[in-house]
CSV table of C-alpha atoms and ligand atoms in Angstrom, one decimal:
chain,number,residue,atom,x,y,z
A,1312,MET,CA,12.6,-10.1,28.1
A,1313,ALA,CA,10.4,-11.9,25.7
A,1314,PHE,CA,7.1,-10.6,24.7
A,1315,PHE,CA,6.2,-13.7,22.8
A,1316,PRO,CA,7.8,-16.5,24.8
A,1317,ASP,CA,6.0,-19.3,23.2
A,1318,VAL,CA,6.6,-18.4,19.6
A,1319,PRO,CA,9.8,-19.3,17.9
A,1320,THR,CA,11.4,-18.0,14.9
A,1321,ILE,CA,8.8,-19.0,12.2
A,1322,PRO,CA,10.4,-21.7,10.2
A,1323,PHE,CA,9.6,-22.8,6.4
A,1324,GLU,CA,8.1,-26.3,6.6
A,1325,GLY,CA,6.7,-26.7,3.0
A,1326,PRO,CA,3.3,-27.2,1.5
A,1327,ASP,CA,2.4,-30.4,3.6
A,1328,SER,CA,3.1,-28.9,7.0
A,1329,THR,CA,0.1,-28.5,9.4
A,1330,ASN,CA,2.0,-26.4,11.9
A,1331,PRO,CA,0.1,-23.0,12.3
A,1332,LEU,CA,3.4,-21.4,13.3
A,1333,ALA,CA,5.3,-22.4,10.3
A,1334,PHE,CA,5.3,-21.1,6.5
A,1335,ARG,CA,4.1,-23.6,4.0
A,1336,HIS,CA,5.0,-21.4,0.8
A,1337,TYR,CA,7.3,-18.5,2.1
A,1338,ASP,CA,10.7,-19.7,1.8
A,1339,ALA,CA,12.7,-16.5,1.9
A,1340,ALA,CA,15.8,-17.9,0.3
A,1341,ALA,CA,13.8,-19.9,-2.4
A,1342,VAL,CA,14.4,-18.5,-5.9
A,1343,VAL,CA,11.9,-17.7,-8.4
A,1344,GLU,CA,12.7,-16.1,-11.7
A,1345,GLY,CA,16.3,-15.5,-10.7
A,1346,LYS,CA,15.4,-13.6,-7.5
A,1347,THR,CA,14.8,-14.9,-3.9
A,1348,MET,CA,11.2,-14.8,-2.5
A,1349,ALA,CA,12.4,-12.2,0.0
A,1350,GLU,CA,13.6,-10.1,-2.9
A,1351,HIS,CA,10.4,-10.3,-4.8
A,1352,LEU,CA,7.9,-9.9,-2.0
A,1353,ARG,CA,9.5,-7.2,0.3
A,1354,PHE,CA,7.1,-7.8,3.1
A,1355,ALA,CA,6.6,-5.1,5.6
A,1356,VAL,CA,4.7,-4.9,9.0
A,1357,ALA,CA,2.3,-1.9,9.5
A,1358,TYR,CA,3.2,-0.5,12.9
A,1359,TRP,CA,-0.2,1.1,13.3
A,1360,HIS,CA,-2.4,-2.0,13.0
A,1361,THR,CA,0.0,-4.4,14.5
A,1362,PHE,CA,1.3,-2.6,17.4
A,1363,ARG,CA,-1.2,0.1,18.1
A,1364,GLY,CA,-4.4,-1.7,16.9
A,1365,THR,CA,-6.8,-2.3,19.8
A,1366,GLY,CA,-9.6,-4.0,17.8
A,1367,ALA,CA,-12.0,-1.1,18.5
A,1368,ASP,CA,-14.8,-0.9,15.9
A,1369,PRO,CA,-17.6,1.6,15.4
A,1370,PHE,CA,-19.9,-0.2,18.0
A,1371,GLY,CA,-17.3,-0.8,20.8
A,1372,PRO,CA,-13.8,-0.3,22.2
A,1373,GLY,CA,-10.9,-2.4,21.6
A,1374,CYS,CA,-10.6,-5.6,23.4
A,1375,ALA,CA,-7.3,-6.9,22.2
A,1376,VAL,CA,-5.1,-8.5,24.9
A,1377,ARG,CA,-1.8,-7.0,24.8
A,1378,PRO,CA,0.1,-8.0,28.1
A,1379,TRP,CA,3.0,-5.5,27.4
A,1380,GLU,CA,0.8,-2.4,27.1
A,1381,ASP,CA,0.3,-0.5,30.5
A,1382,GLY,CA,-2.5,1.8,29.2
A,1383,SER,CA,-0.4,5.1,29.5
A,1384,HIS,CA,0.5,7.4,26.5
A,1385,SER,CA,4.1,7.6,28.0
A,1386,LEU,CA,7.3,7.8,26.3
A,1387,ALA,CA,8.4,4.8,28.2
A,1388,MET,CA,5.6,2.8,26.7
A,1389,ASP,CA,6.6,4.0,23.2
A,1390,LEU,CA,10.1,2.8,23.9
A,1391,LYS,CA,8.9,-0.6,25.2
A,1392,ARG,CA,6.7,-1.2,22.3
A,1393,VAL,CA,9.7,-0.8,20.0
A,1394,ASP,CA,11.2,-3.9,21.7
A,1395,VAL,CA,7.8,-5.8,21.3
A,1396,ALA,CA,7.8,-4.8,17.6
A,1397,PHE,CA,11.2,-5.8,16.8
A,1398,GLU,CA,10.8,-9.1,18.6
A,1399,PHE,CA,7.7,-9.9,16.7
A,1400,MET,CA,9.2,-8.8,13.2
A,1401,GLY,CA,12.3,-10.8,13.9
A,1402,LYS,CA,10.4,-13.9,14.8
A,1403,LEU,CA,8.2,-13.6,11.7
A,1404,GLY,CA,11.3,-12.9,9.4
A,1405,VAL,CA,9.8,-9.8,7.7
A,1406,PRO,CA,12.5,-7.5,6.1
A,1407,TYR,CA,10.6,-4.2,6.6
A,1408,TYR,CA,8.2,-2.2,8.5
A,1409,CYS,CA,6.2,1.0,8.1
A,1410,TRP,CA,4.9,3.8,10.4
A,1411,HIS,CA,3.0,6.9,11.0
A,1412,ASP,CA,4.8,9.2,13.2
A,1413,ARG,CA,2.1,9.2,15.7
A,1414,ASP,CA,2.3,5.2,15.7
A,1415,ILE,CA,5.8,5.2,17.0
A,1416,SER,CA,5.4,8.3,19.5
A,1417,ASP,CA,2.4,10.1,20.8
A,1418,GLU,CA,2.0,13.8,20.9
A,1419,GLY,CA,3.6,15.9,23.7
A,1420,ALA,CA,2.1,19.2,25.1
A,1421,ASN,CA,3.2,21.0,22.0
A,1422,LEU,CA,5.0,20.6,18.6
A,1423,ALA,CA,8.4,21.2,20.0
A,1424,GLU,CA,7.9,18.6,22.6
A,1425,THR,CA,6.1,16.2,20.3
A,1426,ASN,CA,9.1,16.5,18.0
A,1427,LYS,CA,11.7,16.0,20.9
A,1428,ARG,CA,9.9,12.8,22.0
A,1429,LEU,CA,9.8,11.6,18.4
A,1430,ASP,CA,13.5,11.8,18.1
A,1431,THR,CA,14.0,9.9,21.0
A,1432,VAL,CA,11.9,7.0,19.6
A,1433,VAL,CA,13.6,7.1,16.2
A,1434,ALA,CA,16.9,6.8,18.0
A,1435,LYS,CA,15.8,3.5,19.5
A,1436,LEU,CA,14.3,2.4,16.3
A,1437,LYS,CA,17.6,3.1,14.6
A,1438,GLU,CA,19.5,1.0,17.1
A,1439,LYS,CA,17.0,-1.9,16.9
A,1440,GLN,CA,17.2,-1.8,13.0
A,1441,ALA,CA,21.0,-1.9,13.3
A,1442,GLU,CA,20.8,-4.8,15.6
A,1443,THR,CA,18.2,-6.9,13.7
A,1444,GLY,CA,18.9,-5.7,10.1
A,1445,ILE,CA,15.1,-5.0,9.7
A,1446,LYS,CA,14.6,-1.8,7.6
A,1447,LEU,CA,12.1,0.9,7.2
A,1448,LEU,CA,9.9,0.5,4.0
A,1449,TRP,CA,8.2,3.9,4.2
A,1450,GLY,CA,7.3,6.5,7.0
A,1451,THR,CA,4.1,8.8,6.7
A,1452,ALA,CA,2.7,11.4,8.9
A,1453,ASN,CA,-0.9,11.0,10.6
A,1454,LEU,CA,-2.7,14.2,9.4
A,1455,PHE,CA,-6.1,12.6,10.3
A,1456,SER,CA,-6.6,11.5,13.9
A,1457,HIS,CA,-6.0,14.7,15.9
A,1458,PRO,CA,-9.0,17.0,16.1
A,1459,ARG,CA,-7.0,20.0,14.5
A,1460,PHE,CA,-7.4,18.1,11.2
A,1461,VAL,CA,-11.1,17.9,11.5
A,1462,HIS,CA,-11.6,19.7,8.2
A,1463,GLY,CA,-8.6,18.0,6.6
A,1464,ALA,CA,-4.8,19.0,6.6
A,1465,SER,CA,-3.4,20.5,3.5
A,1466,THR,CA,-7.1,20.9,2.2
A,1467,SER,CA,-8.4,22.4,5.4
A,1468,CYS,CA,-10.4,25.7,5.3
A,1469,ASN,CA,-8.1,26.7,8.4
A,1470,ALA,CA,-4.7,27.8,7.0
A,1471,ASP,CA,-3.0,27.0,10.3
A,1472,ALA,CA,-4.0,23.2,9.7
A,1473,PHE,CA,-2.0,23.3,6.5
A,1474,ALA,CA,1.1,25.0,8.4
A,1475,PHE,CA,0.8,22.4,11.3
A,1476,ALA,CA,0.7,19.5,8.5
A,1477,ALA,CA,3.8,21.0,6.8
A,1478,ALA,CA,5.7,21.1,10.0
A,1479,GLN,CA,4.7,17.6,10.8
A,1480,VAL,CA,5.5,16.2,7.2
A,1481,LYS,CA,8.8,18.0,7.4
A,1482,LYS,CA,9.6,16.2,10.5
A,1483,ALA,CA,8.3,12.7,9.4
A,1484,ILE,CA,10.5,13.0,6.2
A,1485,GLU,CA,13.5,13.8,8.2
A,1486,CYS,CA,12.7,10.9,10.5
A,1487,THR,CA,12.3,8.6,7.5
A,1488,LYS,CA,15.6,9.8,6.2
A,1489,GLU,CA,17.3,9.3,9.5
A,1490,LEU,CA,16.1,5.6,9.5
A,1491,GLY,CA,17.1,4.9,6.0
A,1492,GLY,CA,13.5,4.6,4.7
A,1493,VAL,CA,13.3,3.8,1.0
A,1494,ASN,CA,9.8,5.5,0.4
A,1495,TYR,CA,7.6,8.1,1.9
A,1496,VAL,CA,3.8,7.7,1.7
A,1497,PHE,CA,1.1,10.4,1.4
A,1498,TRP,CA,-2.2,9.0,2.2
A,1499,GLY,CA,-5.1,11.7,1.7
A,1500,GLY,CA,-6.5,11.2,5.3
A,1501,ARG,CA,-9.2,13.7,5.5
A,1502,GLU,CA,-8.2,15.3,2.2
A,1503,GLY,CA,-11.7,15.4,0.7
A,1504,TYR,CA,-15.3,16.5,1.7
A,1505,HIS,CA,-18.6,15.6,3.0
A,1506,THR,CA,-20.7,18.3,1.3
A,1507,LEU,CA,-20.0,20.7,-1.7
A,1508,ASN,CA,-22.2,23.2,0.3
A,1509,ASN,CA,-19.2,24.1,2.4
A,1510,THR,CA,-16.2,23.2,0.2
A,1511,ASP,CA,-14.2,25.4,-2.3
A,1512,LEU,CA,-13.2,22.2,-4.4
A,1513,ARG,CA,-10.8,24.1,-6.8
A,1514,ARG,CA,-9.1,26.1,-3.9
A,1515,GLU,CA,-8.7,22.7,-1.9
A,1516,PHE,CA,-7.0,20.8,-4.8
A,1517,ASP,CA,-4.8,23.9,-5.4
A,1518,HIS,CA,-3.7,23.7,-1.7
A,1519,LEU,CA,-3.2,19.9,-1.9
A,1520,ALA,CA,-0.8,20.4,-5.0
A,1521,LYS,CA,0.9,23.2,-3.3
A,1522,PHE,CA,1.6,21.0,-0.2
A,1523,LEU,CA,3.1,18.4,-2.4
A,1524,HIS,CA,5.1,20.8,-4.2
A,1525,LEU,CA,6.8,22.2,-0.9
A,1526,ALA,CA,7.2,18.4,0.1
A,1527,VAL,CA,9.2,17.8,-3.0
A,1528,ASP,CA,11.3,20.9,-2.6
A,1529,TYR,CA,12.0,19.9,1.0
A,1530,LYS,CA,12.9,16.4,-0.1
A,1531,LYS,CA,15.7,17.9,-2.5
A,1532,THR,CA,16.6,20.4,0.2
A,1533,ILE,CA,17.7,17.7,2.5
A,1534,GLY,CA,18.7,15.1,0.0
A,1535,PHE,CA,16.2,12.5,0.8
A,1536,THR,CA,16.5,9.9,-2.0
A,1537,GLY,CA,13.3,7.5,-1.1
A,1538,GLN,CA,10.5,7.4,-3.6
A,1539,PHE,CA,7.3,9.6,-2.8
A,1540,LEU,CA,4.2,7.7,-3.0
A,1541,ILE,CA,0.6,8.6,-3.1
A,1542,GLU,CA,-1.9,6.1,-1.8
A,1543,PRO,CA,-5.4,6.4,-3.7
A,1544,LYS,CA,-8.6,5.8,-1.8
A,1545,PRO,CA,-12.1,6.9,-2.9
A,1546,LYS,CA,-14.1,7.4,0.2
A,1547,GLU,CA,-13.8,7.1,4.2
A,1548,PRO,CA,-13.4,9.0,6.3
A,1549,THR,CA,-14.7,11.6,4.0
A,1550,THR,CA,-17.5,10.9,1.5
A,1551,HIS,CA,-15.4,12.0,-1.4
A,1552,GLN,CA,-11.6,11.7,-1.0
A,1553,TYR,CA,-9.5,13.8,-3.5
A,1554,ASP,CA,-7.2,11.0,-4.2
A,1555,SER,CA,-10.0,8.6,-5.4
A,1556,ASP,CA,-8.2,6.1,-7.5
A,1557,CYS,CA,-5.0,5.9,-9.6
A,1558,ALA,CA,-6.6,7.5,-12.7
A,1559,ALA,CA,-8.0,10.3,-10.6
A,1560,CYS,CA,-4.5,10.8,-9.0
A,1561,MET,CA,-2.8,10.5,-12.3
A,1562,ALA,CA,-5.1,13.4,-13.6
A,1563,PHE,CA,-4.2,15.4,-10.5
A,1564,LEU,CA,-0.4,14.8,-10.8
A,1565,LYS,CA,-0.3,15.8,-14.3
A,1566,THR,CA,-2.6,18.8,-13.9
A,1567,TYR,CA,-0.2,20.2,-11.3
A,1568,GLY,CA,3.1,19.2,-12.8
A,1569,LEU,CA,3.8,16.5,-10.1
A,1570,ASP,CA,3.9,13.3,-12.0
A,1571,GLN,CA,7.7,12.9,-12.2
A,1572,ASP,CA,8.0,13.1,-8.4
A,1573,PHE,CA,5.5,10.6,-7.2
A,1574,LYS,CA,4.3,7.0,-7.6
A,1575,PHE,CA,1.3,5.0,-6.1
A,1576,ASN,CA,1.1,2.9,-3.2
A,1577,VAL,CA,-1.8,0.8,-4.4
A,1578,GLU,CA,-4.0,-0.7,-1.7
A,1579,THR,CA,-6.3,-3.8,-2.3
A,1580,ASN,CA,-9.3,-2.6,-0.3
A,1581,HIS,CA,-9.0,1.0,-1.6
A,1582,ALA,CA,-9.3,-0.6,-5.1
A,1583,THR,CA,-12.5,-2.4,-3.9
A,1584,LEU,CA,-14.0,0.7,-2.4
A,1585,ALA,CA,-13.4,2.5,-5.5
A,1586,GLY,CA,-15.4,0.0,-7.6
A,1587,HIS,CA,-12.5,-1.5,-9.1
A,1588,THR,CA,-10.5,-4.7,-8.9
A,1589,MET,CA,-7.1,-4.6,-7.5
A,1590,ALA,CA,-6.0,-6.0,-10.8
A,1591,HIS,CA,-7.4,-3.0,-12.5
A,1592,GLU,CA,-5.6,-0.4,-10.4
A,1593,LEU,CA,-2.3,-2.2,-10.6
A,1594,THR,CA,-2.6,-2.5,-14.3
A,1595,TYR,CA,-3.5,1.1,-14.7
A,1596,ALA,CA,-0.6,2.2,-12.4
A,1597,SER,CA,1.9,-0.2,-13.9
A,1598,SER,CA,1.1,0.7,-17.5
A,1599,TYR,CA,2.2,4.2,-16.9
A,1600,GLY,CA,5.3,3.5,-14.9
A,1601,MET,CA,3.5,4.6,-11.7
A,1602,LEU,CA,3.3,1.4,-9.6
A,1603,GLY,CA,5.6,2.0,-6.8
A,1604,SER,CA,4.4,-0.1,-3.7
A,1605,ILE,CA,1.5,-2.2,-2.5
A,1606,ASP,CA,-0.7,-2.0,0.8
A,1607,ALA,CA,-1.4,-5.9,0.8
A,1608,ASN,CA,-4.9,-6.5,2.5
A,1609,ARG,CA,-8.3,-7.4,1.4
A,1610,GLY,CA,-11.9,-6.0,1.7
A,1611,ASP,CA,-15.0,-8.0,2.4
A,1612,GLU,CA,-17.6,-8.0,-0.5
A,1613,LEU,CA,-20.4,-7.7,2.0
A,1614,ILE,CA,-19.1,-4.8,4.1
A,1615,GLY,CA,-18.8,-1.4,2.5
A,1616,TRP,CA,-15.9,0.0,4.5
A,1617,ASP,CA,-12.1,-0.3,4.7
A,1618,THR,CA,-12.2,-3.5,6.7
A,1619,ASP,CA,-8.4,-4.1,6.1
A,1620,GLN,CA,-8.4,-7.9,6.5
A,1621,PHE,CA,-5.3,-9.8,6.0
A,1622,PRO,CA,-5.0,-11.3,2.3
A,1623,THR,CA,-5.8,-14.9,2.0
A,1624,ASN,CA,-7.3,-15.0,-1.5
A,1625,LEU,CA,-4.9,-17.0,-3.8
A,1626,TYR,CA,-6.6,-15.9,-7.0
A,1627,GLN,CA,-6.0,-12.1,-5.9
A,1628,THR,CA,-2.6,-12.6,-4.6
A,1629,ALA,CA,-1.5,-14.2,-7.9
A,1630,GLN,CA,-3.0,-11.4,-9.9
A,1631,VAL,CA,-1.0,-9.1,-7.8
A,1632,MET,CA,2.2,-10.9,-8.2
A,1633,LEU,CA,1.5,-11.3,-11.8
A,1634,ALA,CA,1.4,-7.5,-12.2
A,1635,VAL,CA,4.5,-7.1,-10.2
A,1636,LEU,CA,6.6,-9.6,-12.2
A,1637,ASN,CA,5.3,-8.3,-15.4
A,1638,GLN,CA,6.8,-4.8,-14.5
A,1639,GLY,CA,10.1,-6.3,-13.2
A,1640,GLY,CA,9.6,-5.9,-9.4
A,1641,LEU,CA,8.4,-3.0,-7.1
A,1642,GLY,CA,11.8,-1.3,-7.1
A,1643,SER,CA,12.1,0.4,-3.6
A,1644,GLY,CA,8.5,-0.6,-3.0
A,1645,GLY,CA,7.3,-3.7,-1.0
A,1646,LEU,CA,4.1,-5.6,0.3
A,1647,ASN,CA,3.0,-3.8,3.4
A,1648,PHE,CA,0.5,-5.6,5.3
A,1649,ASP,CA,-1.9,-2.6,6.1
A,1650,ALA,CA,-4.2,-5.2,7.7
A,1651,LYS,CA,-5.7,-5.8,11.2
A,1652,LEU,CA,-7.1,-8.5,13.0
A,1653,ARG,CA,-10.9,-8.9,13.5
A,1654,ARG,CA,-12.0,-7.9,17.0
A,1655,GLU,CA,-12.9,-11.3,17.9
A,1656,SER,CA,-9.1,-12.3,17.3
A,1657,PHE,CA,-7.8,-10.8,20.3
A,1658,GLU,CA,-5.0,-12.8,21.5
A,1659,PRO,CA,-1.2,-11.9,20.8
A,1660,ILE,CA,-0.7,-15.2,18.9
A,1661,ASP,CA,-3.3,-14.2,16.3
A,1662,LEU,CA,-0.9,-11.5,15.3
A,1663,PHE,CA,1.5,-14.3,14.1
A,1664,TYR,CA,-1.3,-16.4,12.6
A,1665,ALA,CA,-2.4,-13.5,10.4
A,1666,HIS,CA,0.9,-12.4,9.2
A,1667,ILE,CA,1.9,-16.0,8.4
A,1668,GLY,CA,-1.1,-16.4,6.5
A,1669,GLY,CA,-0.7,-13.2,4.4
A,1670,MET,CA,2.9,-13.9,3.8
A,1671,ASP,CA,2.0,-17.5,2.6
A,1672,ALA,CA,-0.7,-16.3,0.4
A,1673,PHE,CA,1.5,-14.0,-1.4
A,1674,ALA,CA,4.4,-16.5,-1.6
A,1675,HIS,CA,2.0,-18.9,-3.0
A,1676,GLY,CA,0.6,-16.2,-5.4
A,1677,LEU,CA,4.0,-15.5,-6.6
A,1678,LYS,CA,4.6,-19.2,-7.5
A,1679,ILE,CA,1.4,-19.2,-9.3
A,1680,ALA,CA,2.2,-16.0,-11.4
A,1681,ALA,CA,5.7,-17.3,-12.2
A,1682,ALA,CA,4.2,-20.6,-13.5
A,1683,MET,CA,1.8,-18.7,-15.6
A,1684,ARG,CA,4.5,-16.5,-17.0
A,1685,ALA,CA,6.8,-19.5,-17.8
A,1686,ASP,CA,4.0,-21.2,-19.9
A,1687,GLY,CA,3.3,-18.0,-21.4
A,1688,VAL,CA,-0.2,-18.9,-22.5
A,1689,VAL,CA,-2.1,-15.9,-21.5
A,1690,LYS,CA,0.6,-13.6,-22.8
A,1691,GLY,CA,0.4,-15.5,-26.1
A,1692,MET,CA,-3.2,-15.0,-26.4
A,1693,LEU,CA,-2.9,-11.5,-25.7
A,1694,THR,CA,-0.2,-11.0,-28.3
A,1695,LYS,CA,-2.3,-12.9,-30.9
A,1696,ARG,CA,-5.4,-10.7,-30.0
A,1697,TYR,CA,-3.7,-7.5,-30.9
A,1698,ALA,CA,-1.9,-9.0,-34.0
A,1699,SER,CA,-3.9,-6.5,-36.4
A,1700,TRP,CA,-1.8,-3.7,-34.9
A,1701,ASP,CA,1.5,-5.2,-35.5
A,1702,ALA,CA,1.5,-4.8,-39.5
A,1703,GLY,CA,-0.5,-3.2,-42.1
A,1704,VAL,CA,-3.0,-0.5,-41.2
A,1705,GLY,CA,-2.7,-1.1,-37.4
A,1706,ALA,CA,1.0,-0.4,-37.6
A,1707,GLU,CA,0.4,2.7,-39.7
A,1708,ILE,CA,-2.1,4.0,-37.2
A,1709,GLU,CA,0.1,3.4,-34.3
A,1710,ALA,CA,3.2,5.1,-36.1
A,1711,GLY,CA,1.2,8.1,-37.0
A,1712,THR,CA,1.5,7.8,-40.8
A,1713,ALA,CA,-2.3,7.1,-41.3
A,1714,ASP,CA,-4.9,10.0,-41.3
A,1715,PHE,CA,-8.7,10.0,-41.9
A,1716,ALA,CA,-8.3,10.4,-45.6
A,1717,THR,CA,-5.9,7.4,-45.9
A,1718,LEU,CA,-8.1,5.3,-43.5
A,1719,GLU,CA,-11.1,6.2,-45.6
A,1720,LYS,CA,-9.4,5.1,-48.9
A,1721,TYR,CA,-8.1,1.8,-47.2
A,1722,MET,CA,-11.8,1.0,-46.1
A,1723,LEU,CA,-13.4,2.0,-49.4
A,1724,ALA,CA,-11.0,-0.5,-51.2
A,1725,LYS,CA,-11.4,-3.2,-48.6
A,1726,GLY,CA,-15.3,-2.8,-48.3
A,1727,ASP,CA,-15.4,-4.0,-44.6
A,1728,ILE,CA,-13.3,-5.0,-41.7
A,1729,THR,CA,-11.7,-8.2,-41.4
A,1730,PRO,CA,-14.0,-10.4,-39.3
A,1731,ASN,CA,-13.5,-10.2,-35.4
A,1732,THR,CA,-12.4,-13.3,-33.4
A,1733,SER,CA,-13.7,-14.4,-30.2
A,1734,GLY,CA,-12.7,-12.7,-26.9
A,1735,ARG,CA,-12.3,-16.2,-25.3
A,1736,GLN,CA,-13.0,-15.0,-21.7
A,1737,GLU,CA,-14.4,-18.3,-20.3
A,1738,LEU,CA,-11.4,-20.2,-21.9
A,1739,LEU,CA,-8.9,-17.8,-20.4
A,1740,GLU,CA,-10.6,-18.0,-17.0
A,1741,ASN,CA,-10.3,-21.8,-17.4
A,1742,ILE,CA,-6.8,-21.6,-18.2
A,1743,VAL,CA,-6.0,-19.3,-15.3
A,1744,ASN,CA,-7.7,-21.8,-12.9
A,1745,ARG,CA,-5.2,-24.5,-14.2
A,1746,TYR,CA,-2.5,-22.7,-12.2
A,1747,LEU,CA,-4.3,-22.2,-9.0
A,1748,ARG,CA,-2.7,-25.1,-7.1
B,626,XLS,C1,-6.0,4.2,5.3
B,626,XLS,C2,-4.8,4.0,4.7
B,626,XLS,C3,-3.7,4.2,5.7
B,626,XLS,C4,-2.4,4.5,4.9
B,626,XLS,C5,-1.1,5.2,5.6
B,626,XLS,O1,-7.1,3.5,4.8
B,626,XLS,O2,-4.6,2.6,4.2
B,626,XLS,O3,-3.5,3.0,6.6
B,626,XLS,O4,-1.8,3.3,4.4
B,626,XLS,O5,-1.6,6.5,6.1
B,627,NI,NI1,-3.0,1.8,3.3
B,628,NI,NI1,-6.6,1.7,3.9
């Protein structure tokens, strides 16, 4: 049975195509810098938004039309939805998908029943993966929707919430392994606080670290080889989320001796919420070898929450792909569309338009970034700008052979510094704009 009977497998038709059900830039097999677009971009569909999203917002319930949904929370519905998902992903031509445990299988009457039900759905996912070749980019556990996690999971004031979360993550890692997932994500969910009046901040951070250490231990116990990723986010749902941005996460990981076991899954809208550009977060993570994967979406400059819109901004996708190319790719990571349709876009076909647009925006961004790298203009200006560090006193400082006394002697002899040169910001921005076509 087809759930999207009017949609063919989405073809690549080239930049001049006006067919809304075709790619204009994403040509999976096209080679850029020695790798195919599919290999560079490693697109993933987010199960929660695409197959569980209803379009609900803070002012009203969902109104998405999904003819295959029967409104129940039955196992049969979970299993049927797997067929929907694989038809959708197959027609779109994405190589990966991602899930939370509760997206693919709802809870049963108790943990044992929940796990049993999850196993049934995972078995079906495994079959569909084998049939289609679509793979799991990452799994994660939903530790934020159920009321038991009202005060958080590993940072809850209730120790039982920590224990339940541990059981849930243990199972989710096992399921990720069973499905050959190549990463596992920890997003902080409700790990944070609304008021310090009721929060023992240091104790909660210690508990978060304890939880992650236990996860690392368990990963080794069962021989799961996927990459562990932390997804920074500064606020929402709590006022202050502990994993607020890449720099804060780095400090946390270093403080608790976890930095060798994790990388970051950087999300565009979370960067915006943190008051950073996505380019800043990517550059920070990448500089320290911590950029593992990307949640590809965008925020709205006028709305202050995680709007999770589909990425369409070429300036931004080009910057993202530049960061990715500059570090030689994402390794086991990918570009996961953690993005949802606007409530007003309620027809099933909108799911295709949204993903096609996002994939094209990133394929286009990849081409722009590769062209910029090929010309090397921006990189050349960077090299020139820091030339004073490549020889003489700069090289001595970097090599550690200079100290305050030798630097004073050097400056006393020289009298004053070599004149500064212009930062050329406007010129560089003009140069970048040349490539945006
Ligand atoms: C929420 C997060 C979430 C994670 C997965 O804002 O982006 O969707 O990606 O738990
Ligand atoms: Ni995300
Ligand atoms: Ni998000």
